[in-house]
Every structure is written in structure tokens, then in C-alpha cells.
CSV table of C-alpha atoms and ligand atoms in Angstrom, one decimal:
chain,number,residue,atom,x,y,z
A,234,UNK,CA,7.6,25.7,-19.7
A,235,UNK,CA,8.1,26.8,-15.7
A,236,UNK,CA,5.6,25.7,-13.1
A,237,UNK,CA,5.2,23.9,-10.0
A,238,UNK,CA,6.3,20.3,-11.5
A,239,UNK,CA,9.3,22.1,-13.4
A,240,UNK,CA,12.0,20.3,-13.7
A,241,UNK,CA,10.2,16.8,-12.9
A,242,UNK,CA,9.4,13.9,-14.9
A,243,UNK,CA,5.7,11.8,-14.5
A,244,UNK,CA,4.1,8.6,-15.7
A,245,UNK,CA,0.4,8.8,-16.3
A,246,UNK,CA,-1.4,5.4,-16.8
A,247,UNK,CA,-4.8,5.3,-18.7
A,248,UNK,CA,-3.2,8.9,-20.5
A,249,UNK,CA,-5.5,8.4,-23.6
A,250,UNK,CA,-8.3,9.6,-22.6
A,251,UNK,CA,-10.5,11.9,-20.0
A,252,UNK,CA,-9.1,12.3,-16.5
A,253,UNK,CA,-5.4,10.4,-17.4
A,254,UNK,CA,-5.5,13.0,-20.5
A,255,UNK,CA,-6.2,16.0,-18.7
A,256,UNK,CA,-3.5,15.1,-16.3
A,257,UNK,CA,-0.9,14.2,-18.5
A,258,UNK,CA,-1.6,18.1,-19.9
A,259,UNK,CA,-1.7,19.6,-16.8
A,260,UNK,CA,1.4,18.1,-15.7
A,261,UNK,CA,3.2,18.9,-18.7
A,262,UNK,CA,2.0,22.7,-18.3
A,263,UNK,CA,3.4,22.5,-15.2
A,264,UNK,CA,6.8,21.8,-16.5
A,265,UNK,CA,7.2,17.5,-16.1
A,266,UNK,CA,8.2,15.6,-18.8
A,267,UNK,CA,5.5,13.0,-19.0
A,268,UNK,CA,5.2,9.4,-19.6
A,269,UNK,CA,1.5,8.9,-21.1
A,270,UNK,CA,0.9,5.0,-20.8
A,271,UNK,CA,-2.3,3.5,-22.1
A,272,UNK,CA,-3.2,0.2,-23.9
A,273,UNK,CA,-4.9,2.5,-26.7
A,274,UNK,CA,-1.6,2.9,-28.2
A,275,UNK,CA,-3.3,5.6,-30.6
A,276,UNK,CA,-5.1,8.0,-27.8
A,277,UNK,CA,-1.7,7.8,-25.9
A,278,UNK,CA,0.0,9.0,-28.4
A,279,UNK,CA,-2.8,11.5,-29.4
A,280,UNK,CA,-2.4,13.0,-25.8
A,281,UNK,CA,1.3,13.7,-26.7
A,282,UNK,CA,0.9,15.0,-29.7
A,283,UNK,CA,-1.5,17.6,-27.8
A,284,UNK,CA,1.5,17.9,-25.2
A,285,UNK,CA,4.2,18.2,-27.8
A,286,UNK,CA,1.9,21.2,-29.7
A,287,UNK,CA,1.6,23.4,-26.6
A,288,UNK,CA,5.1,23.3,-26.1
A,289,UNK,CA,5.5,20.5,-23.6
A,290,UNK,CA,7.5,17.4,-23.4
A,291,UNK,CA,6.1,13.5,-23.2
A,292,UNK,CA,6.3,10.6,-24.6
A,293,UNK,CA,3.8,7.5,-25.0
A,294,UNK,CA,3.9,4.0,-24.0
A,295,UNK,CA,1.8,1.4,-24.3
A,296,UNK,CA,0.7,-2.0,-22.9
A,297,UNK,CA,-2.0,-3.0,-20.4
A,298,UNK,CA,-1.8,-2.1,-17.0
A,299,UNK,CA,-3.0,-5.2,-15.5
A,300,UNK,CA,0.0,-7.5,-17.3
A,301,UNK,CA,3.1,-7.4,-14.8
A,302,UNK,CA,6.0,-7.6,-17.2
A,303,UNK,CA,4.4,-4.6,-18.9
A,304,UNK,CA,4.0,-2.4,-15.9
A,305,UNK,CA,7.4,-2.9,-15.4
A,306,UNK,CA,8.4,-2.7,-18.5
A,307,UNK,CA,6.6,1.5,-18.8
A,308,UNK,CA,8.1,2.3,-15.4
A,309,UNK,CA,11.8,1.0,-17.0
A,310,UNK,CA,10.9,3.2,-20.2
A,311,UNK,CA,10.2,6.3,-18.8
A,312,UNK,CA,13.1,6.1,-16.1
A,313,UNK,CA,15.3,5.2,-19.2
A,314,UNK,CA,13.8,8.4,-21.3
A,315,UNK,CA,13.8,10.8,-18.7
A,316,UNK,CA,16.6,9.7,-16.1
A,317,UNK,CA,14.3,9.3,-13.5
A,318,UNK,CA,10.9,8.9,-12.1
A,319,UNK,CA,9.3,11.8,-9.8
A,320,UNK,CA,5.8,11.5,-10.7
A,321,UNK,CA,3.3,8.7,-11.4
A,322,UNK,CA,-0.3,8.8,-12.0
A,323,UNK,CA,-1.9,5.6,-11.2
A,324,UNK,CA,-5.2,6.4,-12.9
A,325,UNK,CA,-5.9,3.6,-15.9
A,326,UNK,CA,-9.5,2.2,-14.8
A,327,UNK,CA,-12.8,0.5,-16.5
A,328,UNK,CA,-16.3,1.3,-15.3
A,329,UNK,CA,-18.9,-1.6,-15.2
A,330,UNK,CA,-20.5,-1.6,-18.3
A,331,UNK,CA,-16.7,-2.6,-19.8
A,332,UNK,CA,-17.4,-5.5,-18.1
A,333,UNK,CA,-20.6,-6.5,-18.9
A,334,UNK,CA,-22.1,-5.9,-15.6
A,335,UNK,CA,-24.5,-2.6,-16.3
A,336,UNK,CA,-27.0,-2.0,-14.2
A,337,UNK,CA,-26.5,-5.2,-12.4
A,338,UNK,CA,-26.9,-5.9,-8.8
A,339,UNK,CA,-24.0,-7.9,-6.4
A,340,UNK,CA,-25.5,-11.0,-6.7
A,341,UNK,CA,-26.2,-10.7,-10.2
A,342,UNK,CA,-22.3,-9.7,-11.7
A,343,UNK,CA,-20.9,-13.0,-13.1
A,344,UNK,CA,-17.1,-14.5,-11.7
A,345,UNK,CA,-15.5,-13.0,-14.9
A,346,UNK,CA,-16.7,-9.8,-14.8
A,347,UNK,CA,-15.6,-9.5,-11.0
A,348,UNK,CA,-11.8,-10.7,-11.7
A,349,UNK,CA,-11.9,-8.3,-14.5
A,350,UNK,CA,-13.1,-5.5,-12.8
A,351,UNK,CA,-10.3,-6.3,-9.6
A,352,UNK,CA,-7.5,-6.8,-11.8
A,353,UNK,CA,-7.9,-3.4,-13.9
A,354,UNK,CA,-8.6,-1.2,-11.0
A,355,UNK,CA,-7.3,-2.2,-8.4
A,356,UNK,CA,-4.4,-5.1,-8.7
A,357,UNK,CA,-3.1,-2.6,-11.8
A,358,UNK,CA,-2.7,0.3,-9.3
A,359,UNK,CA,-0.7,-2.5,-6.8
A,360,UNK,CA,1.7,-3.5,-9.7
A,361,UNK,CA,2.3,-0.3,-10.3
A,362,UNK,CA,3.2,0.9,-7.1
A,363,UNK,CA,5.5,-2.3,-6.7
A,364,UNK,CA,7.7,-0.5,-9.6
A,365,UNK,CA,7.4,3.0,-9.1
A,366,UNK,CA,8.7,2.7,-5.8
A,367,UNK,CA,12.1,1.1,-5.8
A,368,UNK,CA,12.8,3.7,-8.7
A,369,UNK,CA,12.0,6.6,-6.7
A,370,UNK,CA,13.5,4.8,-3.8
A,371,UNK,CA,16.5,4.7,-5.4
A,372,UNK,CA,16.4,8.2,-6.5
A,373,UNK,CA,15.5,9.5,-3.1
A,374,UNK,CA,11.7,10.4,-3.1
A,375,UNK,CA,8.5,10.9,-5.2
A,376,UNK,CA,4.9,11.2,-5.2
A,377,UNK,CA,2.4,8.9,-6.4
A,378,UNK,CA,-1.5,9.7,-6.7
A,379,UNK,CA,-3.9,7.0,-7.5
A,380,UNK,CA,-7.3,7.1,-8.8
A,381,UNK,CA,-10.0,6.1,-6.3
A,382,UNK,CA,-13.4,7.4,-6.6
A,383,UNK,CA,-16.4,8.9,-4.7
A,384,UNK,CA,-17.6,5.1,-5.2
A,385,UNK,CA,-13.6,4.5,-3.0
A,386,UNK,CA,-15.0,6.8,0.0
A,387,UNK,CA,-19.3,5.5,0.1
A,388,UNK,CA,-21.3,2.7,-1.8
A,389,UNK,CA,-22.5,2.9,-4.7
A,390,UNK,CA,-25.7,0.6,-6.6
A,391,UNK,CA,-24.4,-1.4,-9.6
A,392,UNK,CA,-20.8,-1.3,-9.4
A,393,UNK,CA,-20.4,-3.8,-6.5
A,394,UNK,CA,-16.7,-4.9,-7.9
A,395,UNK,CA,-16.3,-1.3,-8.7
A,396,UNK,CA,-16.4,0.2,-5.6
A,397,UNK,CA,-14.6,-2.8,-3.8
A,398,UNK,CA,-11.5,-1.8,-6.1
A,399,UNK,CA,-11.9,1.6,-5.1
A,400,UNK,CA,-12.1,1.4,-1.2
A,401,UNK,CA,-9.1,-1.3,-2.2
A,402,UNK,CA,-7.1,1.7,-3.9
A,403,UNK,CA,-7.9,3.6,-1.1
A,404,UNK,CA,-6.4,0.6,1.5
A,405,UNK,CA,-3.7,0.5,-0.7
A,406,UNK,CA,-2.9,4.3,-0.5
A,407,UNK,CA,-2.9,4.4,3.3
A,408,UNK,CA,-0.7,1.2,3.6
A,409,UNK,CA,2.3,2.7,1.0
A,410,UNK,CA,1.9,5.9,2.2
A,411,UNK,CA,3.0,4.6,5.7
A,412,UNK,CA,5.3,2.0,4.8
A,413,UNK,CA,7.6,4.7,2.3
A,414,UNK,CA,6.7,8.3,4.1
A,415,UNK,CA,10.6,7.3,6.1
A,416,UNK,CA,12.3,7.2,2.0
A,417,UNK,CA,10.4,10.0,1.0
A,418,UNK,CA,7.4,9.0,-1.2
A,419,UNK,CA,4.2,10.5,-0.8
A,420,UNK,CA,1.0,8.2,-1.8
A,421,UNK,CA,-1.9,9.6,-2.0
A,422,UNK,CA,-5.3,9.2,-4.2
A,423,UNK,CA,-7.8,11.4,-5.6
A,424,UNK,CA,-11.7,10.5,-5.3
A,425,UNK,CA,-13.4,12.1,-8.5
A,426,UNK,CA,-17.0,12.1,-8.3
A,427,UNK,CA,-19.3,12.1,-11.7
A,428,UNK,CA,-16.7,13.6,-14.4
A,429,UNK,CA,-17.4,14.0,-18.1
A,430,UNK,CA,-15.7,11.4,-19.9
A,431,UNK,CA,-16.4,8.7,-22.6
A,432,UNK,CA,-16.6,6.1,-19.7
A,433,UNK,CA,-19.7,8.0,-18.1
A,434,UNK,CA,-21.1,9.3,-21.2
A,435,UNK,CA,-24.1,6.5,-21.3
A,436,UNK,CA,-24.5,7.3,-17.8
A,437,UNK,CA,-25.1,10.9,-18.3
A,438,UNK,CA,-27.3,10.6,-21.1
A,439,UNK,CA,-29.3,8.4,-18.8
A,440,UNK,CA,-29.4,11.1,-15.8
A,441,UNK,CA,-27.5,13.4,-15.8
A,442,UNK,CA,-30.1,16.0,-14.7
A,443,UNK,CA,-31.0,13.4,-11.2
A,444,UNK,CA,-26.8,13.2,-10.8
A,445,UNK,CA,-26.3,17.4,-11.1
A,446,UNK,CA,-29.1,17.6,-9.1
A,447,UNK,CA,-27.8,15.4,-6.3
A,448,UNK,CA,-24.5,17.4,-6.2
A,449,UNK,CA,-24.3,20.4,-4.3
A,450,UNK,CA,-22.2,22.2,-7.2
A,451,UNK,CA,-25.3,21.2,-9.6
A,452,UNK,CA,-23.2,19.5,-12.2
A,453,UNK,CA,-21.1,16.7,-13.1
A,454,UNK,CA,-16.9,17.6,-13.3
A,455,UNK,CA,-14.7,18.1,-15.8
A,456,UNK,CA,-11.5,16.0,-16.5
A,457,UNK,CA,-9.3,19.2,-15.5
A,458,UNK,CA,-10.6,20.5,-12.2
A,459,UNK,CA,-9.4,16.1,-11.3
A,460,UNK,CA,-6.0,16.7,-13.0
A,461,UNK,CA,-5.2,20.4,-10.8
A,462,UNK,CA,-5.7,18.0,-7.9
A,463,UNK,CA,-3.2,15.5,-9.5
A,464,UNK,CA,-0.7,18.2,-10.2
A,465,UNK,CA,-1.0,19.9,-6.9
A,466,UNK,CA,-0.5,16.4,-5.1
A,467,UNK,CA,2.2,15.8,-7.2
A,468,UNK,CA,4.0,18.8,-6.4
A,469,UNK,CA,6.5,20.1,-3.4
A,470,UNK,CA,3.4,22.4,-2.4
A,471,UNK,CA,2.3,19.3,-1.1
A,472,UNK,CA,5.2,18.3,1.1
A,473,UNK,CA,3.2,17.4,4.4
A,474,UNK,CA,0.4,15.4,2.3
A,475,UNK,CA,0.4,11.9,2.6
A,476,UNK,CA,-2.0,8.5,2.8
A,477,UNK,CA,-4.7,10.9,2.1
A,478,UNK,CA,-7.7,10.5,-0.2
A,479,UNK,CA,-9.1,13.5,-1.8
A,480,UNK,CA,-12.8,14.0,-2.9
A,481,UNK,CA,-12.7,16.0,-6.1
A,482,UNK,CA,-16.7,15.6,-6.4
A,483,UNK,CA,-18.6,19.1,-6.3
A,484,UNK,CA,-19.6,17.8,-2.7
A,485,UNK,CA,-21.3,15.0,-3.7
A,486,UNK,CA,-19.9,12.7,-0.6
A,487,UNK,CA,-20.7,15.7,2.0
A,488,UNK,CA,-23.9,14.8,1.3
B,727,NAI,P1,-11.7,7.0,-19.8
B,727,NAI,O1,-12.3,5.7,-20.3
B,727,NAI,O2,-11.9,8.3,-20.5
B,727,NAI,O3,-10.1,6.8,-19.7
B,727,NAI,C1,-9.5,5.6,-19.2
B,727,NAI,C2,-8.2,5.3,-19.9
B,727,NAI,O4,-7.7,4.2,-19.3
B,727,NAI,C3,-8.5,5.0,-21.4
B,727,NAI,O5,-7.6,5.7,-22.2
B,727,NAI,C4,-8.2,3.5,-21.4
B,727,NAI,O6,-7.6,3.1,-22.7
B,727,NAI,C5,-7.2,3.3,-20.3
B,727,NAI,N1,-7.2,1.9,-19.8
B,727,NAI,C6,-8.3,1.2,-19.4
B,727,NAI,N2,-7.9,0.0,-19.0
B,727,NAI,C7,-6.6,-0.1,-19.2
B,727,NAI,C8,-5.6,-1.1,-19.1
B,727,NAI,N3,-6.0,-2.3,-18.6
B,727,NAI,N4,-4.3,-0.8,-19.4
B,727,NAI,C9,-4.0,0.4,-19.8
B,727,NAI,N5,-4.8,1.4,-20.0
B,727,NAI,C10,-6.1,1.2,-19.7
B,727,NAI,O7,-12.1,7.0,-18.3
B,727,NAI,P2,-11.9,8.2,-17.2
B,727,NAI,O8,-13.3,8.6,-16.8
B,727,NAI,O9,-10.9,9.2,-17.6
B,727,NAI,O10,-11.4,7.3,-15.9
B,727,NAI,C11,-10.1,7.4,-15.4
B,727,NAI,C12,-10.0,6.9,-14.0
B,727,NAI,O11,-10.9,7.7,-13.2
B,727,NAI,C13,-10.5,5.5,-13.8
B,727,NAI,O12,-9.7,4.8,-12.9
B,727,NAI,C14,-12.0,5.6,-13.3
B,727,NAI,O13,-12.4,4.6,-12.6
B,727,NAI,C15,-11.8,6.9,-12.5
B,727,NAI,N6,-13.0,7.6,-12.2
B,727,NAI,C16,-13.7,8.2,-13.2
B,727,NAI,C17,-14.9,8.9,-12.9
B,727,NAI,C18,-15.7,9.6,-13.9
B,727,NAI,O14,-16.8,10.1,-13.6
B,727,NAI,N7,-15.3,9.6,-15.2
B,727,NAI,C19,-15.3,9.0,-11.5
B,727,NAI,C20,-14.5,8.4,-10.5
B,727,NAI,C21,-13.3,7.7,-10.9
């Protein structure tokens, strides 16, 4: 397979499933050899079988994002299977209701639920970035994308820990991007707005006629039109981008 990633090899984190998935695929069309990470060992390696079938190349690893020694662990596994690191999608993440905290308002979200929600999406994306970079530091360069969210870039009611993780990702972005521009890495994040997937699937059961409405596109996302973002970040095409953080949200936040 030829395209603009040819040649280059990618971790995706949370690969399983939805947005990771679609990346993972859109990558690997694009001609990376990818790393799909997820703690679902099973949709990991469901997503590679997908890869494998359309002619690609990846592999699947597994182990929970928010646990150091595993982080580390991926990052060494697919920089020992592929020689080198080029790509890395930092995009494993939990909505509120997988922490018990639907519907609820700040004061309202319990102490547990609030560590949870900080370590998955937003101290995960930190421990990855504190391995992905010395490898592509040693290698010379790379680009890393990060999943933020519209809920990274504006408020959002009921997902108070949510969308503090999000602007964090977002903090996080800027600060690397600076810090690593002078070795080469790009760090950048995309902001997806409402997207089908199973972790918004109650959601749009609920409304998803007041959400489409509310978006000037008229309708929620699909997991691909985040992961061409991903790929085109990831790319050489996007040599002069860096620190930035993307809306992918059918211009939900210009409104
Ligand atoms: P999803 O639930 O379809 O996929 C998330 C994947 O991450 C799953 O495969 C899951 O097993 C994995 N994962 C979760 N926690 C993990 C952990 N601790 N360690 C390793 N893997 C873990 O969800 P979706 O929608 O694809 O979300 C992906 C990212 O996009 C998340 O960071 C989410 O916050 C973000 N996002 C999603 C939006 C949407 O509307 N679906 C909107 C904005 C952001």
C-alpha cells in the first residue's frame, strides 16, 4: 500500500473501537505499519485483523493506558516490531457515564469518579507522550496527535472532569509542542465534536435530533472524517503544523 504515511510506522491507543479504529485503518491505508493498543485485547486485535484483510500491516497490543509500566511497555513493542516509532495516536479515552457520573452536575460527581476520569484521559495522554518522545527523539523526529474534544476547546454540562481533561490535553499539546518543535516532533490534537461511536450511542438515542440540529452540518460525525484529520496531521503534508488543536465538529464550536 503507497500513501501519504508510506513508509512510516504508528501507535494508536484506544485502537479497538470507533475513532482509535477508524484511525488505525486510515493509517494503515496510508501505508504505516500500525501499533493498535487497547485494553480490549479482543477489539484490538479485531481492528488488525480488519487491517491485515485489506492488505495492510499492524499489530495489536494490549494493556491499560493509564498504568505506566504498560505505556511503556506498548511504546517498547512497537519500536521493537517495527524499528521505530513515527506516528502515535494518543486517543484511548472514557466518557462520563464509564464513570458513573451521567447526567451529573460538578458538585454532584463523586472523588472516584473524578480521579478516574483524569487518569484515563488526560494523565494517560501525559504518560504516553513521556515515552513516545525520547523514541522519536532518538530517531530524529515524529508527530504525535492527541484526542481532545469540542468539550477541550468550550464547556460542556455533565462532564465537568471530562472537559477538564480535555482543555488539560489541550495544555498538554501546546506545552510539548513547544518544548520538542527544536528535535523535530510535531504535537498536535484533534477536537472531535459529537461522533458516532459506542461511547455516544446512549447519548444519541437520547437527542440526537437537538445535537444535529445544534450543528451547522446537521448531523453528528463519523469515526473516519476524525481519523483523515489524524492521518493528515500525522503526515509530512503537515510539516509547519504544530501545538495546534483542531476542531473536527461539523462547526459545532463556531457556533
Ligand atoms: P470508544 O469507546 O468507541 O473507543 C475508545 C477505546 O478506548 C475503546 O476501544 C476502549 O477499550 C479504549 N480504552 C478506554 N480506556 C482505556 C484504557 N484505560 N486503556 C486502554 N484503552 C482504553 O470511544 P470513541 O468515541 O472512539 O472515543 C475515542 C476518543 O475520542 C476518546 O478519547 C474520546 O474522549 C474522544 N472523543 C469522542 C467523541 C465522540 O463523540 N465519540 C467526541 C470527542 C472526543
Amino acid at each position: 500500500m503507497t500513501g501519504i504515511l508510506n513508509g512510516k510506522t504508528a501507535l494508536v491507543t484506544g485502537g479497538g473501537n470507533g475513532i482509535g479504529r477508524a484511525a488505525a485503518m486510515a493509517m494503515a491505508r496510508e501505508g504505516a505499519r500500525v501499533a493498535v493498543a487497547d485494553y480490549e485485547a479482543e477489539a484490538g486485535g479485531a481492528t488488525v485483523a480488519l487491517i491485515n484483510q485489506s492488505g495492510g500491516q499492524a499489530i495489536s497490543l494490549s494493556g491499560d493506558v493509564t498504568d505506566s509500566a504498560r505505556v511503556k511497555a506498548m511504546i517498547d513493542a512497537a519500536v521493537a516490531a517495527y524499528g521505530r516509532l513515527d506516528c502515535a495516536f494518543n486517543n484511548a479515552g472514557i466518557a462520563p457515564h464509564q464513570v458513573d457520573a451521567a447526567g451529573m452536575f460538578t458538585s454532584d460527581w463523586s472523588e472516584e469518579s473524578f480521579d478516574r476520569m483524569i487518569a484515563v484521559n488526560l494523565k494517560s495522554v501525559w504518560l504516553c507522550l513521556k515515552y513516545e518522545i525520547p523514541a522519536m527523539q532518538a530517531q530524529g523526529g515524529g508527530a504525535i496527535v492527541n484526542t481532545a474534544s469540542i468539550a477541550g476547546l468550550v464547556g460542556l454540562k455533565n462532564a465537568t472532569a471530562y472537559v477538564a481533561a480535555k482543555h488539560g490535553v489541550i495544555g498538554l499539546t501546546k506545552t510539548a509542542a513547544m518544548e520538542y518543535a527544536d528535535v523535530g516532533i510535531r504535537v498536535n490534537a484533534v477536537c472531535p465534536g459529537f461522533i458516532r461511536t459506542r461511547m455516544t450511542a446512549k447519548t444519541l438515542e437520547a437527542r440526537e435530533d437537538q445535537i444535529a440540529g445544534r450543528t451547522p452540518l446537521g448531523r453528528v460525525g463519523r469515526p473516519e472524517e476524525i481519523a483523515e484529520m489524524v492521518v493528515w496531521l500525522c503526515s509530512d503534508r503537515a510539516s509547519y503544523v504544530t501545538g495546534a488543536a483542531y476542531a473536527v465538529d461539523g462547526g459545532w464550536t463556531a457556533t
